[in-house]
Amino acid sequence: MNLTKEEVKAMNKAILLSTPHMSGKEQDYIQEAFDTNWIAPLGPNVTEFEQKIKQYTGASAVCATSSGTAAIHLALRLLEVGPDDMVFCSSFTFIASANPIKYLGADVTFIDSEPETWNMSPQALERALADAKKEHRLPKAVIIVHLYGQSAKIDELVTICESYGVPIIEDAAESMGSTYKGQQSGTFGDFGIYSFNGNKIITTSGGGALVAKDPKMIEKAVFLATQAKEKALHYEHEQIGYNYRMSNVLAGIGRAQMEVLDDRIAARQNNFRFYADQWKHIQEVEMMPELQNSVSNHWLSAITLDIDKTDMTPYDVMAKMQELGIETRVLWKPLHSQPVFAATPFYEHVQGEEAVCEQLFRKGLCLPSGSNLTQEELEYVSKALETVLKTNKGGVVSAI
Ligand SMILES: *Cc1c(COP(=O)(O)O)cnc(C)c1O
């Protein structure tokens, strides 16, 4: 259905991509931190928050961190990644997935996506590992991302990595609460990381968590995240550490957010289903595919456009949606095509064809996906996209 002038006028609030959604109980836990004067990067809120993540995900141990990026950095350190080592990473992701590789002076090889999940292609990974083995330079880790909440083909990827003896770090920053064959995203690899940045499915304003198969690794993570302070009566240091622990004040927000995680997931899944239902008759729009045996938290609802039919790029659509007060965003620009990673090796899904992640970047768009969107706002967005796609490239939508 099309938007009317009246509907555009009546919508006097910007509709954003993904905003924090508080439950109201956060203040109680923050107050507790103040009442007990635990205003520090440790304390009861941190312990409780970690306990809740552990219970929810089934991970064997958890370390809350100051960010998701810090958690990736810690995981790479624990796998003893250093200068001149190699690490493989998904290309189709936010740059935070790969930055910690460079913090440690290591080299990176990027791996393409495959079309069914938009995540790491098992066949490209297999080829990259076979080549690396020939060159006697197997990676110290493979960082696998679950984009927009959609699980990668994790069974296949795990089997391939195991056959080469290479550990996995799952970047589950966007996929907390998603499952694959009933198992929680982030718990398949040797390490998993979550992010609680302001735009994520739940938030502590800024923060993250590291989980690991081996609880001893989490003990070491806590050690490294608190300046690698040895047990002694004075300050004794045998290694270089970091200041990466989560604040007890922010963990109070996290405690309350964990209590509503299931509601937040249900709301975002509902957004995706609503859009899918509204646009099923629009041939130019395809929803992000869903992998069998997996449940996505649908952190962001993403689509691809048939840009030959629309005669509009995602940037054109983004600009027109903006005119209607709606924030949308093109998909992640592949990291192998970022200037900062120029001349970095990259393995395509099918050799010699346009990379899958490049195609997706050319065609894709993320839509408003917050768990706090109202039914009215969802309807407005769905009508807006339909309206925008009916205008031609030069047309002005606000004049409808
Ligand atoms: C948000 C995000 C991160 C980084 O998390 P921060 O908490 O912002 O450091 C890492 N990887 C992906 C895929 C993300 O979306």
XYZ file of N, CA, C and O in Angstrom, residues 236-340:
420
model
N 52.796 -6.920 40.581
C 53.783 -7.751 39.887
C 53.226 -8.118 38.513
O 52.082 -8.571 38.403
N 54.020 -7.927 37.463
C 53.530 -8.175 36.093
C 54.553 -8.952 35.286
O 55.695 -8.528 35.163
N 54.106 -10.067 34.744
C 54.998 -10.870 33.895
C 54.593 -10.778 32.426
O 55.298 -11.265 31.551
N 53.405 -10.229 32.178
C 52.887 -10.124 30.808
C 52.228 -8.766 30.612
O 51.834 -8.137 31.581
N 52.043 -8.396 29.354
C 51.314 -7.175 29.032
C 49.815 -7.491 29.025
O 49.376 -8.417 28.346
N 49.057 -6.729 29.806
C 47.618 -6.944 29.866
C 46.841 -5.749 29.362
O 47.386 -4.857 28.695
N 45.553 -5.733 29.665
C 44.655 -4.668 29.180
C 43.727 -4.242 30.305
O 43.551 -4.959 31.288
N 43.089 -3.095 30.116
C 42.036 -2.657 31.038
C 40.714 -2.844 30.299
O 40.188 -1.914 29.703
N 40.201 -4.066 30.311
C 39.091 -4.447 29.439
C 37.864 -4.956 30.196
O 36.956 -5.495 29.569
N 37.826 -4.833 31.525
C 36.663 -5.360 32.239
C 35.494 -4.392 32.152
O 35.661 -3.181 32.008
N 34.292 -4.965 32.272
C 33.075 -4.141 32.249
C 32.878 -3.458 33.598
O 33.164 -4.037 34.644
N 32.370 -2.230 33.554
C 32.082 -1.499 34.793
C 30.874 -2.112 35.500
O 29.916 -2.560 34.871
N 30.921 -2.111 36.832
C 29.820 -2.661 37.636
C 28.530 -1.843 37.472
O 27.439 -2.374 37.630
N 28.677 -0.564 37.131
C 27.491 0.277 36.889
C 26.794 -0.183 35.613
O 25.578 -0.408 35.574
N 27.577 -0.354 34.552
C 27.006 -0.768 33.262
C 26.480 -2.205 33.309
O 25.473 -2.516 32.666
N 27.134 -3.045 34.086
C 26.663 -4.428 34.215
C 25.267 -4.458 34.850
O 24.500 -5.396 34.619
N 24.958 -3.419 35.618
C 23.604 -3.307 36.181
C 22.566 -3.171 35.073
O 21.493 -3.787 35.125
N 22.898 -2.398 34.053
C 22.003 -2.288 32.885
C 21.875 -3.659 32.236
O 20.778 -4.106 31.899
N 23.005 -4.339 32.101
C 23.026 -5.651 31.453
C 22.184 -6.688 32.178
O 21.496 -7.486 31.537
N 22.216 -6.662 33.526
C 21.412 -7.611 34.315
C 19.940 -7.490 33.952
O 19.258 -8.483 33.714
N 19.468 -6.243 33.910
C 18.046 -6.021 33.608
C 17.737 -6.365 32.154
O 16.673 -6.901 31.845
N 18.694 -6.087 31.267
C 18.470 -6.369 29.845
C 18.397 -7.874 29.588
O 17.622 -8.322 28.744
N 19.197 -8.653 30.303
C 19.151 -10.120 30.129
C 17.765 -10.663 30.485
O 17.316 -11.644 29.899
N 17.104 -10.010 31.443
C 15.777 -10.479 31.875
C 14.722 -10.299 30.771
O 13.678 -10.942 30.811
N 14.992 -9.394 29.812
C 14.014 -9.159 28.742
C 14.537 -9.589 27.365
O 13.904 -9.298 26.349
N 15.670 -10.288 27.349
C 16.253 -10.673 26.056
C 15.256 -11.438 25.181
O 15.128 -11.157 23.986
N 14.537 -12.391 25.778
C 13.580 -13.167 24.976
C 12.495 -12.277 24.359
O 12.082 -12.499 23.219
N 12.036 -11.281 25.120
C 11.028 -10.350 24.580
C 11.607 -9.539 23.427
O 10.919 -9.272 22.433
N 12.868 -9.111 23.597
C 13.499 -8.294 22.552
C 13.648 -9.100 21.258
O 13.460 -8.583 20.162
N 14.015 -10.376 21.425
C 14.169 -11.249 20.250
C 12.809 -11.424 19.567
O 12.687 -11.280 18.347
N 11.780 -11.692 20.364
C 10.444 -11.923 19.791
C 9.979 -10.694 19.010
O 9.408 -10.814 17.920
N 10.257 -9.498 19.542
C 9.825 -8.274 18.867
C 10.543 -8.096 17.536
O 9.947 -7.719 16.527
N 11.843 -8.393 17.524
C 12.609 -8.217 16.280
C 12.226 -9.282 15.257
O 12.191 -9.012 14.057
N 11.934 -10.483 15.731
C 11.455 -11.522 14.805
C 10.117 -11.106 14.212
O 9.846 -11.317 13.030
N 9.304 -10.495 15.042
C 8.005 -10.014 14.577
C 8.160 -8.930 13.501
O 7.417 -8.915 12.518
N 9.141 -8.041 13.674
C 9.408 -7.014 12.649
C 9.685 -7.681 11.301
O 9.119 -7.290 10.274
N 10.585 -8.658 11.345
C 11.003 -9.337 10.112
C 9.806 -10.017 9.441
O 9.582 -9.878 8.242
N 9.002 -10.736 10.259
C 7.839 -11.448 9.706
C 6.820 -10.460 9.122
O 6.210 -10.711 8.094
N 6.662 -9.342 9.808
C 5.713 -8.345 9.335
C 6.138 -7.802 7.972
O 5.345 -7.770 7.025
N 7.404 -7.385 7.878
C 7.903 -6.864 6.599
C 7.755 -7.932 5.504
O 7.316 -7.652 4.389
N 8.165 -9.164 5.837
C 8.131 -10.252 4.840
C 6.707 -10.427 4.322
O 6.490 -10.598 3.112
N 5.750 -10.363 5.227
C 4.356 -10.545 4.843
C 3.851 -9.368 3.991
O 3.184 -9.559 2.974
N 4.220 -8.159 4.389
C 3.767 -6.960 3.678
C 4.345 -6.872 2.261
O 3.732 -6.296 1.380
N 5.552 -7.380 2.096
C 6.243 -7.192 0.812
C 6.255 -8.450 -0.040
O 6.971 -8.510 -1.048
N 5.484 -9.457 0.340
C 5.606 -10.717 -0.404
C 5.157 -10.579 -1.856
O 5.615 -11.317 -2.712
N 4.315 -9.586 -2.144
C 3.868 -9.395 -3.529
C 4.783 -8.454 -4.316
O 4.572 -8.231 -5.502
N 5.809 -7.876 -3.672
C 6.713 -6.958 -4.392
C 7.897 -7.752 -4.918
O 8.743 -8.213 -4.155
N 7.938 -7.902 -6.236
C 8.955 -8.774 -6.820
C 10.374 -8.256 -6.666
O 11.327 -9.031 -6.654
N 10.521 -6.950 -6.541
C 11.879 -6.389 -6.473
C 12.525 -6.572 -5.107
O 13.701 -6.300 -4.935
N 11.732 -6.989 -4.118
C 12.251 -7.084 -2.751
C 12.368 -8.542 -2.321
O 11.420 -9.308 -2.427
N 13.541 -8.888 -1.821
C 13.714 -10.218 -1.261
C 14.240 -10.090 0.166
O 15.191 -9.339 0.413
N 13.610 -10.794 1.091
C 14.067 -10.744 2.482
C 15.367 -11.541 2.600
O 15.629 -12.454 1.816
N 16.175 -11.218 3.609
C 17.366 -12.011 3.903
C 16.932 -13.461 4.095
O 15.955 -13.720 4.789
N 17.637 -14.410 3.458
C 17.210 -15.810 3.599
C 17.408 -16.319 5.023
O 18.179 -15.745 5.790
N 16.675 -17.388 5.368
C 16.831 -17.998 6.692
C 17.290 -19.435 6.509
O 16.696 -20.183 5.736
N 18.307 -19.798 7.240
C 18.885 -21.140 7.128
C 18.005 -22.139 7.873
O 17.567 -21.885 8.994
N 17.774 -23.292 7.231
C 17.030 -24.375 7.879
C 17.698 -24.760 9.184
O 18.920 -24.691 9.294
N 16.908 -25.211 10.136
C 17.433 -25.666 11.437
C 18.030 -24.550 12.275
O 18.747 -24.802 13.234
N 17.788 -23.300 11.850
C 18.323 -22.209 12.660
C 17.198 -21.238 12.999
O 16.198 -21.161 12.284
N 17.366 -20.550 14.119
C 16.430 -19.489 14.485
C 17.230 -18.209 14.626
O 18.160 -18.141 15.436
N 16.911 -17.216 13.813
C 17.621 -15.937 13.866
C 16.949 -15.021 14.875
O 15.722 -15.012 14.989
N 17.755 -14.234 15.591
C 17.155 -13.213 16.473
C 16.662 -12.015 15.642
O 16.037 -11.117 16.169
N 16.994 -12.023 14.336
C 16.631 -10.932 13.430
C 16.987 -9.568 13.999
O 16.177 -8.647 13.990
N 18.250 -9.478 14.450
C 18.738 -8.204 14.978
C 18.388 -7.056 14.023
O 17.758 -6.081 14.423
N 18.809 -7.196 12.764
C 18.347 -6.231 11.764
C 17.583 -6.973 10.673
O 17.999 -8.044 10.230
N 16.465 -6.396 10.251
C 15.740 -6.912 9.088
C 16.431 -6.373 7.850
O 16.528 -5.155 7.677
N 16.924 -7.282 7.013
C 17.651 -6.853 5.815
C 16.980 -7.423 4.571
O 16.374 -8.497 4.615
N 17.108 -6.671 3.487
C 16.536 -7.093 2.208
C 17.578 -6.929 1.098
O 18.564 -6.211 1.273
N 17.345 -7.607 -0.006
C 18.074 -7.260 -1.228
C 17.050 -6.793 -2.257
O 15.902 -7.234 -2.267
N 17.507 -5.870 -3.104
C 16.644 -5.297 -4.137
C 17.069 -5.828 -5.500
O 18.273 -5.974 -5.760
N 16.112 -6.104 -6.333
C 16.417 -6.448 -7.712
C 16.678 -5.121 -8.435
O 15.757 -4.485 -8.945
N 17.954 -4.702 -8.436
C 18.254 -3.331 -8.863
C 18.113 -3.120 -10.367
O 18.096 -1.986 -10.836
N 17.998 -4.218 -11.133
C 17.710 -4.043 -12.559
C 16.263 -3.597 -12.732
O 15.956 -2.723 -13.539
N 15.378 -4.200 -11.940
C 13.954 -3.856 -12.030
C 13.652 -2.501 -11.401
O 12.818 -1.761 -11.903
N 14.295 -2.190 -10.290
C 13.963 -0.942 -9.585
C 14.604 0.260 -10.243
O 14.142 1.380 -10.059
N 15.731 0.028 -10.971
C 16.474 1.145 -11.554
C 16.972 2.088 -10.450
O 17.232 3.259 -10.674
N 17.024 1.587 -9.224
C 17.497 2.397 -8.101
C 18.508 1.577 -7.311
O 18.306 0.383 -7.108
N 19.577 2.222 -6.876
C 20.530 1.532 -6.011
C 19.998 1.615 -4.572
O 19.113 2.432 -4.279
N 20.562 0.819 -3.686
C 20.168 0.953 -2.278
C 20.391 2.379 -1.746
O 19.648 2.851 -0.898
N 21.427 3.070 -2.284
C 21.670 4.458 -1.843
C 20.500 5.361 -2.243
O 20.118 6.257 -1.492
N 19.955 5.129 -3.452
C 18.799 5.919 -3.892
C 17.608 5.682 -2.960
O 16.919 6.617 -2.551
N 17.393 4.407 -2.642
C 16.270 4.063 -1.765
C 16.489 4.668 -0.375
O 15.576 5.226 0.230
N 17.722 4.590 0.086
C 18.066 5.140 1.402
C 17.734 6.637 1.459
O 17.152 7.117 2.431
N 18.106 7.369 0.396
C 17.861 8.817 0.366
C 16.361 9.113 0.371
O 15.899 10.034 1.068
N 15.588 8.328 -0.374
C 14.142 8.565 -0.442
C 13.459 8.187 0.875
O 12.526 8.864 1.315
N 13.916 7.139 1.498
C 13.355 6.758 2.796
C 13.661 7.861 3.824
O 12.829 8.180 4.668
N 14.858 8.437 3.706
C 15.238 9.533 4.605
C 14.275 10.714 4.467
O 13.896 11.332 5.463
N 13.868 11.003 3.230
C 12.898 12.089 3.003
C 11.603 11.844 3.766
O 10.894 12.777 4.123
N 11.308 10.558 3.973
C 10.081 10.207 4.679
C 10.328 10.003 6.177
O 9.470 9.500 6.897
N 11.518 10.379 6.621
C 11.823 10.316 8.055
C 12.248 8.942 8.541
O 12.164 8.648 9.732
N 12.726 8.105 7.600
C 13.076 6.732 7.974
C 14.560 6.488 7.735
O 15.071 6.730 6.640
N 15.221 5.999 8.762
C 16.636 5.657 8.616
C 16.767 4.221 8.094
O 16.204 3.289 8.654
N 17.514 4.058 7.007
C 17.885 2.722 6.535
C 19.394 2.761 6.328
O 20.000 3.829 6.401
N 20.003 1.619 6.083
C 21.455 1.607 5.911
C 21.825 0.513 4.930
O 21.249 -0.572 4.987
N 22.772 0.809 4.035
C 23.245 -0.255 3.141
C 23.965 -1.307 3.973
O 24.357 -1.054 5.110
N 24.135 -2.502 3.411
C 24.780 -3.595 4.158
C 26.268 -3.277 4.369
O 26.802 -2.358 3.756
N 26.918 -4.062 5.235
C 28.347 -3.846 5.513
C 29.151 -3.869 4.217
O 28.992 -4.790 3.406
N 30.023 -2.891 4.056
C 30.933 -2.913 2.908
C 32.003 -3.977 3.182
O 32.655 -3.940 4.233
N 32.188 -4.938 2.262
C 33.149 -6.018 2.516
C 34.520 -5.479 2.934
O 35.017 -4.505 2.357
N 35.123 -6.132 3.912
C 36.381 -5.617 4.462
C 37.526 -5.718 3.457
O 38.426 -4.880 3.471
N 37.489 -6.724 2.564
C 38.599 -6.841 1.610
C 38.600 -5.670 0.626
O 39.605 -5.413 -0.023
N 37.489 -4.944 0.540
C 37.464 -3.783 -0.362
C 37.601 -2.458 0.400
O 37.459 -1.387 -0.186
N 37.867 -2.529 1.688
C 38.125 -1.300 2.460
C 39.559 -0.819 2.189
O 40.484 -1.637 2.177
N 39.734 0.502 2.006
C 41.084 1.023 1.745
C 42.117 0.561 2.780
O 43.255 0.244 2.425
N 41.713 0.487 4.029
C 42.673 0.127 5.080
C 43.156 -1.326 4.933
O 44.214 -1.686 5.437
